[in-house]
PDB file of C-alpha atoms in Angstrom:
ATOM      1  CA  MET A   1     -92.006 -22.291 180.836  1.00 58.00           C
ATOM      2  CA  ALA A   2     -95.714 -22.896 181.052  1.00 71.00           C
ATOM      3  CA  TYR A   3     -96.949 -25.872 182.980  1.00 81.00           C
ATOM      4  CA  ILE A   4     -99.817 -27.835 181.515  1.00 81.00           C
ATOM      5  CA  ARG A   5    -101.645 -30.841 182.770  1.00 86.00           C
ATOM      6  CA  ILE A   6    -101.084 -34.141 181.033  1.00 84.00           C
ATOM      7  CA  ASP A   7    -104.702 -34.317 179.854  1.00 83.00           C
ATOM      8  CA  GLN A   8    -104.218 -30.994 178.016  1.00 89.00           C
ATOM      9  CA  LEU A   9    -100.952 -32.006 176.360  1.00 89.00           C
ATOM     10  CA  ALA A  10    -102.548 -33.298 173.140  1.00 89.00           C
ATOM     11  CA  ASN A  11    -104.536 -30.067 172.714  1.00 92.00           C
ATOM     12  CA  GLU A  12    -101.439 -27.913 173.260  1.00 91.00           C
ATOM     13  CA  ILE A  13     -99.425 -29.911 170.716  1.00 92.00           C
ATOM     14  CA  ALA A  14    -102.250 -29.663 168.174  1.00 92.00           C
ATOM     15  CA  ASN A  15    -102.524 -25.892 168.757  1.00 93.00           C
ATOM     16  CA  SER A  16     -98.770 -25.434 168.306  1.00 91.00           C
ATOM     17  CA  ILE A  17     -98.786 -27.403 165.064  1.00 93.00           C
ATOM     18  CA  ARG A  18    -101.795 -25.421 163.794  1.00 95.00           C
ATOM     19  CA  GLU A  19    -100.067 -22.095 164.574  1.00 94.00           C
ATOM     20  CA  TYR A  20     -96.857 -23.246 162.850  1.00 94.00           C
ATOM     21  CA  THR A  21     -98.804 -24.365 159.769  1.00 92.00           C
ATOM     22  CA  GLU A  22    -100.742 -21.100 159.538  1.00 93.00           C
ATOM     23  CA  ASP A  23     -97.588 -18.997 159.919  1.00 94.00           C
ATOM     24  CA  VAL A  24     -95.710 -21.003 157.295  1.00 94.00           C
ATOM     25  CA  THR A  25     -98.660 -20.941 154.880  1.00 93.00           C
ATOM     26  CA  VAL A  26     -99.046 -17.162 155.105  1.00 94.00           C
ATOM     27  CA  SER A  27     -95.309 -16.616 154.670  1.00 95.00           C
ATOM     28  CA  ILE A  28     -95.107 -18.951 151.662  1.00 95.00           C
ATOM     29  CA  GLU A  29     -98.087 -17.270 149.992  1.00 95.00           C
ATOM     30  CA  ARG A  30     -96.446 -13.886 150.534  1.00 96.00           C
ATOM     31  CA  GLU A  31     -93.169 -15.180 149.062  1.00 97.00           C
ATOM     32  CA  VAL A  32     -94.909 -16.586 145.981  1.00 96.00           C
ATOM     33  CA  GLY A  33     -96.693 -13.264 145.417  1.00 96.00           C
ATOM     34  CA  THR A  34     -93.461 -11.305 145.805  1.00 97.00           C
ATOM     35  CA  THR A  35     -91.680 -13.608 143.376  1.00 97.00           C
ATOM     36  CA  ALA A  36     -94.484 -13.205 140.831  1.00 97.00           C
ATOM     37  CA  ASP A  37     -94.206  -9.412 141.161  1.00 97.00           C
ATOM     38  CA  ASN A  38     -90.435  -9.617 140.640  1.00 98.00           C
ATOM     39  CA  VAL A  39     -90.793 -11.856 137.579  1.00 98.00           C
ATOM     40  CA  LEU A  40     -93.378  -9.471 136.122  1.00 97.00           C
ATOM     41  CA  ALA A  41     -91.134  -6.434 136.642  1.00 97.00           C
ATOM     42  CA  GLU A  42     -88.098  -8.228 135.196  1.00 97.00           C
ATOM     43  CA  THR A  43     -90.102  -9.427 132.184  1.00 97.00           C
ATOM     44  CA  GLU A  44     -91.314  -5.901 131.488  1.00 96.00           C
ATOM     45  CA  ARG A  45     -87.748  -4.638 131.791  1.00 96.00           C
ATOM     46  CA  LEU A  46     -86.270  -7.288 129.450  1.00 95.00           C
ATOM     47  CA  ALA A  47     -89.078  -7.279 126.874  1.00 95.00           C
ATOM     48  CA  PRO A  48     -88.295  -5.764 123.468  1.00 94.00           C
ATOM     49  CA  LYS A  49     -89.481  -2.172 123.212  1.00 91.00           C
ATOM     50  CA  ARG A  50     -90.186  -0.624 119.849  1.00 90.00           C
ATOM     51  CA  LYS A  51     -93.176   1.406 120.945  1.00 90.00           C
ATOM     52  CA  GLY A  52     -93.449   0.033 124.490  1.00 89.00           C
ATOM     53  CA  LYS A  53     -96.947  -1.416 124.143  1.00 95.00           C
ATOM     54  CA  TYR A  54     -95.755  -5.039 124.172  1.00 95.00           C
ATOM     55  CA  ALA A  55     -93.736  -4.678 127.367  1.00 94.00           C
ATOM     56  CA  ALA A  56     -96.482  -2.720 129.110  1.00 95.00           C
ATOM     57  CA  SER A  57     -99.157  -5.335 128.461  1.00 96.00           C
ATOM     58  CA  PHE A  58     -97.697  -8.096 130.668  1.00 97.00           C
ATOM     59  CA  VAL A  59     -99.937  -8.902 133.635  1.00 97.00           C
ATOM     60  CA  LYS A  60     -99.956 -11.160 136.668  1.00 97.00           C
ATOM     61  CA  THR A  61    -103.082 -13.300 137.000  1.00 96.00           C
ATOM     62  CA  ASP A  62    -104.015 -15.190 140.148  1.00 95.00           C
ATOM     63  CA  LYS A  63    -104.819 -18.827 139.284  1.00 95.00           C
ATOM     64  CA  SER A  64    -104.826 -20.062 142.866  1.00 92.00           C
ATOM     65  CA  LEU A  65    -106.878 -22.906 144.233  1.00 91.00           C
ATOM     66  CA  PRO A  66    -107.506 -23.480 147.927  1.00 88.00           C
ATOM     67  CA  GLY A  67    -104.163 -24.426 149.452  1.00 83.00           C
ATOM     68  CA  ASN A  68    -102.283 -23.903 146.169  1.00 90.00           C
ATOM     69  CA  ARG A  69    -101.000 -20.367 145.483  1.00 92.00           C
ATOM     70  CA  ARG A  70    -100.293 -19.905 141.764  1.00 95.00           C
ATOM     71  CA  TYR A  71     -99.733 -16.891 139.528  1.00 96.00           C
ATOM     72  CA  VAL A  72     -99.367 -16.745 135.758  1.00 96.00           C
ATOM     73  CA  ILE A  73     -97.367 -14.003 134.052  1.00 97.00           C
ATOM     74  CA  TRP A  74     -98.665 -13.463 130.531  1.00 96.00           C
ATOM     75  CA  ASN A  75     -99.155 -10.815 127.892  1.00 96.00           C
ATOM     76  CA  LYS A  76    -102.765  -9.721 127.849  1.00 96.00           C
ATOM     77  CA  LYS A  77    -102.755  -7.928 124.511  1.00 96.00           C
ATOM     78  CA  PHE A  78     -99.993  -9.591 122.452  1.00 95.00           C
ATOM     79  CA  TYR A  79    -100.163 -13.156 123.797  1.00 95.00           C
ATOM     80  CA  ARG A  80     -99.537 -14.639 120.335  1.00 95.00           C
ATOM     81  CA  LEU A  81     -96.220 -12.811 120.036  1.00 94.00           C
ATOM     82  CA  VAL A  82     -94.617 -14.004 123.266  1.00 95.00           C
ATOM     83  CA  HIS A  83     -93.486 -17.372 121.918  1.00 96.00           C
ATOM     84  CA  LEU A  84     -92.241 -15.883 118.656  1.00 95.00           C
ATOM     85  CA  LEU A  85     -90.195 -13.190 120.370  1.00 95.00           C
ATOM     86  CA  GLU A  86     -88.949 -15.448 123.155  1.00 96.00           C
ATOM     87  CA  PHE A  87     -87.599 -18.192 120.878  1.00 96.00           C
ATOM     88  CA  GLY A  88     -87.348 -16.567 117.445  1.00 96.00           C
ATOM     89  CA  HIS A  89     -89.056 -18.028 114.378  1.00 95.00           C
ATOM     90  CA  ALA A  90     -88.526 -18.946 110.735  1.00 95.00           C
ATOM     91  CA  LYS A  91     -88.920 -16.294 108.052  1.00 94.00           C
ATOM     92  CA  ARG A  92     -91.189 -16.874 105.137  1.00 93.00           C
ATOM     93  CA  GLY A  93     -88.360 -16.590 102.579  1.00 92.00           C
ATOM     94  CA  GLY A  94     -85.880 -18.636 104.624  1.00 93.00           C
ATOM     95  CA  GLY A  95     -83.657 -17.889 107.564  1.00 95.00           C
ATOM     96  CA  ARG A  96     -84.632 -17.071 111.104  1.00 96.00           C
ATOM     97  CA  VAL A  97     -85.682 -14.054 113.106  1.00 94.00           C
ATOM     98  CA  GLN A  98     -83.551 -13.284 116.166  1.00 95.00           C
ATOM     99  CA  ALA A  99     -84.900 -14.415 119.535  1.00 95.00           C
ATOM    100  CA  TYR A 100     -85.402 -11.863 122.319  1.00 95.00           C
ATOM    101  CA  PRO A 101     -85.558 -13.936 125.519  1.00 96.00           C
ATOM    102  CA  HIS A 102     -87.385 -12.033 128.234  1.00 95.00           C
ATOM    103  CA  LEU A 103     -89.856 -14.277 130.064  1.00 95.00           C
ATOM    104  CA  GLY A 104     -87.537 -17.273 130.515  1.00 95.00           C
ATOM    105  CA  PRO A 105     -84.591 -15.329 131.958  1.00 97.00           C
ATOM    106  CA  ALA A 106     -86.887 -13.559 134.423  1.00 97.00           C
ATOM    107  CA  HIS A 107     -88.255 -16.903 135.608  1.00 96.00           C
ATOM    108  CA  ASP A 108     -84.795 -18.466 135.784  1.00 97.00           C
ATOM    109  CA  LYS A 109     -83.526 -15.565 137.881  1.00 97.00           C
ATOM    110  CA  TYR A 110     -86.248 -15.592 140.556  1.00 97.00           C
ATOM    111  CA  ALA A 111     -87.499 -19.206 140.774  1.00 96.00           C
ATOM    112  CA  PRO A 112     -84.377 -20.592 142.532  1.00 97.00           C
ATOM    113  CA  ARG A 113     -84.488 -17.695 145.004  1.00 97.00           C
ATOM    114  CA  MET A 114     -88.115 -18.485 145.767  1.00 97.00           C
ATOM    115  CA  VAL A 115     -87.279 -22.144 146.445  1.00 97.00           C
ATOM    116  CA  ARG A 116     -84.437 -21.185 148.810  1.00 97.00           C
ATOM    117  CA  ASN A 117     -86.666 -18.662 150.602  1.00 96.00           C
ATOM    118  CA  ILE A 118     -89.471 -21.204 151.017  1.00 96.00           C
ATOM    119  CA  GLU A 119     -87.014 -23.732 152.461  1.00 96.00           C
ATOM    120  CA  ARG A 120     -85.845 -21.060 154.914  1.00 96.00           C
ATOM    121  CA  ILE A 121     -89.446 -20.200 155.823  1.00 96.00           C
ATOM    122  CA  ILE A 122     -90.240 -23.842 156.578  1.00 94.00           C
ATOM    123  CA  ARG A 123     -87.042 -24.290 158.604  1.00 94.00           C
ATOM    124  CA  ASN A 124     -87.671 -21.137 160.668  1.00 93.00           C
ATOM    125  CA  GLY A 125     -91.402 -21.667 161.120  1.00 85.00           C
ATOM    126  CA  GLY A 126     -92.619 -18.627 159.219  1.00 77.00           C
TER     127      GLY A 126
END
């Protein structure tokens, strides 16, 4: 155990808190990036594949702000089709087209894991 003088105690506490915060922040950012990669891979795997171009055009875009790590998974080439394929849609002559859920299930699979992992990271200090 290190001995410190009482006049240095405030500085040591502040340094310890700063180190904890930096470690937790780096670990959380890494976890969010890993989760985004997993969601992207799962979305590509679950996406409907007639020719494969639709599934291959999903991308992960970094929309982060300082102190706020955020990624968006979207389809770069066929962005207008995602909603129609995910939820199905009405036909012109009546009836509905079958839905092919792919983005929602990928999110629902990995988002709860990310929350549990972030809670663990905070509890363990990085």
